[in-house]
Amino acid sequence: MESRKVALITGAGRGIGRTIAIELSKNRYDVAINYRSNEEEALEVKAICEKNGANAEIIKADVSKFEECEKLFKEVKEKFSKIDLLVNNAGITKDNLIIRMTPEDFQDVIDANLNSVFYCMKLASRLMMKQRSGKIISISSVVGLHGNPGQTNYSASKAGIIGMTKTLAKELASRNITVNAIAPGFIETSMTQKLSEDIVNTMLSNIPLGKFGKPEDIADTVVFLSSEKANYITGQVISVDGGMSI
Ligand code: NAP
């Protein structure tokens, strides 16, 4: 039987990241659960992953800061001795129309959603190039492909992820490393819970399948892209959005 692999999932204490960690733990992955602020949530995810038969560790780090990412990867290396899969999931929103969006709100979202992905891709690449294998999956958004009023900062960060994914797929292909992105539509998590009823109803009317997605819809796509069945897929953006982007 094949040996277990090691995945690092950023922002895995709740929402989509939590579900990704849990589903990977059922699919031959040991998991490094990164969290920023809520240790209790992260410990709960760890316990579930362990029940699924995985080795699981929680690692605190704010991935918007390069020094903290360096510590995060050092700890992953110490605890698991390798990394087969990086899932860039951590993300935030600070929505506002551009005339009201402050430079700080723009910068915070770029730091959390885009710079973090650059830092983690850079650090993972170093280890994966030595191993001559690896997979990197980043969570972009339908908004990174098509834009959305009130989300200049967020859509810039999510579009940036797509550019980096395609570039890195080309840079790392010769080392047997695949790099892909997932563009979720509207997924039911705490991130979307804070939207107004008006926005939610407008969004729903734009989803051909007529319902919102669940974190499992994204986690199942990660499980596929992280498996050997996806070995020939790289540089792609997979939309998981109920048809919203058609
Ligand atoms: P969520 O429920 O708000 O969870 C986001 C997670 O990321 C939280 O655990 C948060 O930790 C963590 N995080 C944020 N900034 C961090 C940082 N600097 N360092 C480490 N962890 C950090 O959101 P979600 O809906 O699951 O979103 C997950 C990803 O999917 C995000 O990248 C989001 O942009 C993307 N996405 C979501 C949707 C959707 O409809 N929900 C659609 C498209 C894309 P804290 O508790 O410390 O804040």
Short mmCIF file of N, CA and C and ligand atoms in Angstrom, two decimals, residues 10-18 20 34-38 41 61-65 68 88-93 111-113 116 139-143 154 157-158 161 182-195 213 215 218, ligand 1:
data_model
loop_
_atom_site.label_atom_id
_atom_site.label_comp_id
_atom_site.label_asym_id
_atom_site.label_seq_id
_atom_site.Cartn_x
_atom_site.Cartn_y
_atom_site.Cartn_z
N THR A 10 -3.80 26.17 4.81
CA THR A 10 -3.79 27.44 5.55
C THR A 10 -5.23 27.84 5.90
N GLY A 11 -5.38 28.49 7.04
CA GLY A 11 -6.71 28.94 7.49
C GLY A 11 -7.69 27.80 7.62
N ALA A 12 -7.24 26.73 8.32
CA ALA A 12 -8.04 25.49 8.34
C ALA A 12 -8.89 25.31 9.60
N GLY A 13 -9.06 26.36 10.38
CA GLY A 13 -9.85 26.24 11.61
C GLY A 13 -11.35 26.20 11.39
N ARG A 14 -11.79 26.81 10.30
CA ARG A 14 -13.24 26.82 10.05
C ARG A 14 -13.51 26.91 8.55
N GLY A 15 -14.80 26.84 8.21
CA GLY A 15 -15.23 27.05 6.83
C GLY A 15 -14.64 26.03 5.86
N ILE A 16 -14.26 26.53 4.69
CA ILE A 16 -13.79 25.66 3.61
C ILE A 16 -12.49 24.94 4.01
N GLY A 17 -11.58 25.68 4.65
CA GLY A 17 -10.29 25.09 5.04
C GLY A 17 -10.45 23.92 6.00
N ARG A 18 -11.35 24.07 6.95
CA ARG A 18 -11.64 23.00 7.91
C ARG A 18 -12.10 21.74 7.17
N ILE A 20 -11.67 20.97 4.03
CA ILE A 20 -10.58 20.43 3.19
C ILE A 20 -9.68 19.53 4.05
N ASN A 34 -3.12 24.86 9.68
CA ASN A 34 -2.72 26.23 10.06
C ASN A 34 -3.94 27.02 10.52
N TYR A 35 -3.74 27.79 11.59
CA TYR A 35 -4.80 28.69 12.04
C TYR A 35 -4.14 29.99 12.48
N ARG A 36 -4.94 31.05 12.56
CA ARG A 36 -4.38 32.34 12.96
C ARG A 36 -4.76 32.72 14.37
N SER A 37 -6.07 32.60 14.71
CA SER A 37 -6.48 33.17 15.99
C SER A 37 -7.20 32.20 16.93
N ASN A 38 -7.90 31.21 16.41
CA ASN A 38 -8.77 30.42 17.28
C ASN A 38 -8.23 29.00 17.46
N GLU A 41 -10.90 26.03 17.77
CA GLU A 41 -11.42 25.53 16.48
C GLU A 41 -10.42 24.58 15.83
N ALA A 61 -0.06 30.52 12.74
CA ALA A 61 0.73 31.48 11.94
C ALA A 61 -0.21 32.42 11.20
N ASP A 62 0.17 33.68 11.17
CA ASP A 62 -0.53 34.65 10.33
C ASP A 62 0.17 34.64 8.98
N VAL A 63 -0.46 34.02 7.98
CA VAL A 63 0.24 33.82 6.70
C VAL A 63 0.40 35.10 5.87
N SER A 64 -0.16 36.21 6.36
CA SER A 64 0.08 37.47 5.65
C SER A 64 1.47 38.03 5.96
N LYS A 65 2.21 37.35 6.88
CA LYS A 65 3.55 37.82 7.26
C LYS A 65 4.60 36.76 6.88
N GLU A 68 6.31 34.69 9.62
CA GLU A 68 5.45 33.66 10.23
C GLU A 68 5.29 32.46 9.28
N ASN A 88 -3.53 26.63 -0.35
CA ASN A 88 -3.64 28.04 0.04
C ASN A 88 -5.12 28.39 0.15
N ASN A 89 -5.61 28.40 1.38
CA ASN A 89 -7.05 28.63 1.59
C ASN A 89 -7.34 29.90 2.37
N ALA A 90 -6.43 30.32 3.27
CA ALA A 90 -6.71 31.46 4.15
C ALA A 90 -7.13 32.68 3.33
N GLY A 91 -8.15 33.37 3.78
CA GLY A 91 -8.57 34.56 3.07
C GLY A 91 -9.53 35.40 3.89
N ILE A 92 -9.59 36.68 3.54
CA ILE A 92 -10.50 37.61 4.23
C ILE A 92 -11.20 38.50 3.19
N THR A 93 -12.27 39.17 3.63
CA THR A 93 -12.88 40.22 2.80
C THR A 93 -12.93 41.52 3.61
N ASP A 111 -2.55 41.60 1.42
CA ASP A 111 -1.60 40.90 2.31
C ASP A 111 -2.12 39.51 2.69
N ALA A 112 -3.39 39.46 3.09
CA ALA A 112 -3.94 38.19 3.60
C ALA A 112 -4.21 37.19 2.48
N ASN A 113 -4.66 37.68 1.32
CA ASN A 113 -5.12 36.75 0.28
C ASN A 113 -4.10 36.48 -0.81
N SER A 116 0.22 36.24 1.02
CA SER A 116 0.30 34.96 1.75
C SER A 116 0.51 33.80 0.79
N ILE A 139 -7.07 28.55 -3.39
CA ILE A 139 -8.50 28.88 -3.49
C ILE A 139 -8.63 30.32 -3.97
N SER A 140 -9.01 30.45 -5.23
CA SER A 140 -9.27 31.77 -5.82
C SER A 140 -10.76 32.07 -5.61
N SER A 141 -11.43 32.58 -6.63
CA SER A 141 -12.86 32.88 -6.50
C SER A 141 -13.43 33.23 -7.87
N VAL A 142 -14.73 33.02 -8.01
CA VAL A 142 -15.44 33.46 -9.21
C VAL A 142 -15.21 34.96 -9.43
N VAL A 143 -15.03 35.68 -8.32
CA VAL A 143 -14.83 37.13 -8.36
C VAL A 143 -13.47 37.50 -8.97
N TYR A 154 -10.58 42.43 -3.01
CA TYR A 154 -10.73 40.97 -3.02
C TYR A 154 -10.55 40.40 -4.42
N SER A 157 -6.98 40.42 -5.46
CA SER A 157 -6.20 39.35 -4.82
C SER A 157 -6.49 38.00 -5.46
N LYS A 158 -7.74 37.75 -5.78
CA LYS A 158 -8.12 36.43 -6.32
C LYS A 158 -7.69 36.28 -7.78
N ILE A 161 -3.97 35.47 -7.74
CA ILE A 161 -3.71 34.05 -7.48
C ILE A 161 -3.71 33.26 -8.79
N ILE A 182 -8.73 26.74 -7.61
CA ILE A 182 -10.17 26.47 -7.63
C ILE A 182 -10.86 27.82 -7.48
N ALA A 183 -11.89 28.04 -8.29
CA ALA A 183 -12.65 29.29 -8.20
C ALA A 183 -14.06 28.98 -7.69
N PRO A 184 -14.24 29.03 -6.37
CA PRO A 184 -15.59 28.76 -5.84
C PRO A 184 -16.54 29.91 -6.18
N GLY A 185 -17.81 29.58 -6.26
CA GLY A 185 -18.84 30.61 -6.37
C GLY A 185 -19.25 31.03 -4.97
N PHE A 186 -20.53 30.91 -4.67
CA PHE A 186 -21.04 31.30 -3.34
C PHE A 186 -21.11 30.04 -2.48
N ILE A 187 -20.27 29.97 -1.46
CA ILE A 187 -20.22 28.80 -0.58
C ILE A 187 -20.70 29.22 0.81
N GLU A 188 -21.54 28.41 1.42
CA GLU A 188 -22.11 28.77 2.73
C GLU A 188 -21.07 28.60 3.84
N THR A 189 -20.49 29.73 4.28
CA THR A 189 -19.54 29.75 5.41
C THR A 189 -19.74 31.08 6.15
N SER A 190 -18.90 31.30 7.18
CA SER A 190 -19.03 32.56 7.92
C SER A 190 -18.70 33.76 7.02
N MET A 191 -17.90 33.52 5.95
CA MET A 191 -17.55 34.63 5.06
C MET A 191 -18.79 35.15 4.32
N THR A 192 -19.67 34.25 3.92
CA THR A 192 -20.85 34.67 3.17
C THR A 192 -22.05 34.97 4.08
N GLN A 193 -21.97 34.48 5.34
CA GLN A 193 -23.05 34.74 6.30
C GLN A 193 -23.25 36.23 6.54
N LYS A 194 -22.15 37.01 6.40
CA LYS A 194 -22.26 38.43 6.74
C LYS A 194 -22.83 39.29 5.61
N LEU A 195 -23.14 38.69 4.45
CA LEU A 195 -23.70 39.46 3.33
C LEU A 195 -25.18 39.79 3.58
N GLY A 213 -23.32 26.67 -2.76
CA GLY A 213 -22.43 25.53 -2.56
C GLY A 213 -22.14 25.30 -1.09
N PRO A 215 -19.06 23.77 1.75
CA PRO A 215 -17.60 23.56 1.82
C PRO A 215 -17.16 22.21 1.24
N ILE A 218 -16.10 22.18 -2.42
CA ILE A 218 -14.73 22.64 -2.69
C ILE A 218 -13.73 21.56 -2.21
P1 NAP B 1 -13.98 31.83 6.54
O1 NAP B 1 -15.06 30.95 7.04
O2 NAP B 1 -13.99 33.27 6.90
O3 NAP B 1 -12.57 31.18 6.93
C1 NAP B 1 -11.37 31.80 6.56
C2 NAP B 1 -10.26 31.19 7.38
O4 NAP B 1 -9.02 31.81 6.97
C3 NAP B 1 -10.41 31.45 8.88
O5 NAP B 1 -10.10 30.29 9.58
C4 NAP B 1 -9.38 32.55 9.14
O6 NAP B 1 -8.83 32.54 10.43
C5 NAP B 1 -8.31 32.18 8.14
N1 NAP B 1 -7.39 33.29 7.88
C6 NAP B 1 -7.71 34.54 7.43
N2 NAP B 1 -6.60 35.29 7.35
C7 NAP B 1 -5.58 34.52 7.80
C8 NAP B 1 -4.19 34.73 7.95
N3 NAP B 1 -3.64 35.92 7.68
N4 NAP B 1 -3.42 33.72 8.42
C9 NAP B 1 -3.97 32.52 8.70
N5 NAP B 1 -5.27 32.26 8.57
C10 NAP B 1 -6.08 33.25 8.12
O7 NAP B 1 -13.96 31.82 4.93
P2 NAP B 1 -14.25 30.65 3.87
O8 NAP B 1 -15.52 30.98 3.21
O9 NAP B 1 -14.03 29.31 4.47
O10 NAP B 1 -13.09 30.99 2.81
C11 NAP B 1 -11.96 30.15 2.59
C12 NAP B 1 -11.29 30.59 1.28
O11 NAP B 1 -12.24 30.42 0.21
C13 NAP B 1 -10.91 32.08 1.27
O12 NAP B 1 -9.69 32.23 0.57
C14 NAP B 1 -12.03 32.73 0.49
O13 NAP B 1 -11.63 33.91 -0.12
C15 NAP B 1 -12.33 31.63 -0.52
N6 NAP B 1 -13.66 31.73 -1.12
C16 NAP B 1 -14.79 31.64 -0.37
C17 NAP B 1 -16.03 31.73 -0.98
C18 NAP B 1 -17.31 31.64 -0.22
O14 NAP B 1 -18.38 31.83 -0.84
N7 NAP B 1 -17.31 31.32 1.07
C19 NAP B 1 -16.11 31.95 -2.36
C20 NAP B 1 -14.94 32.04 -3.11
C21 NAP B 1 -13.71 31.93 -2.48
P3 NAP B 1 -9.28 33.64 11.57
O15 NAP B 1 -10.32 32.93 12.35
O16 NAP B 1 -8.07 33.91 12.37
O17 NAP B 1 -9.78 34.84 10.84
#
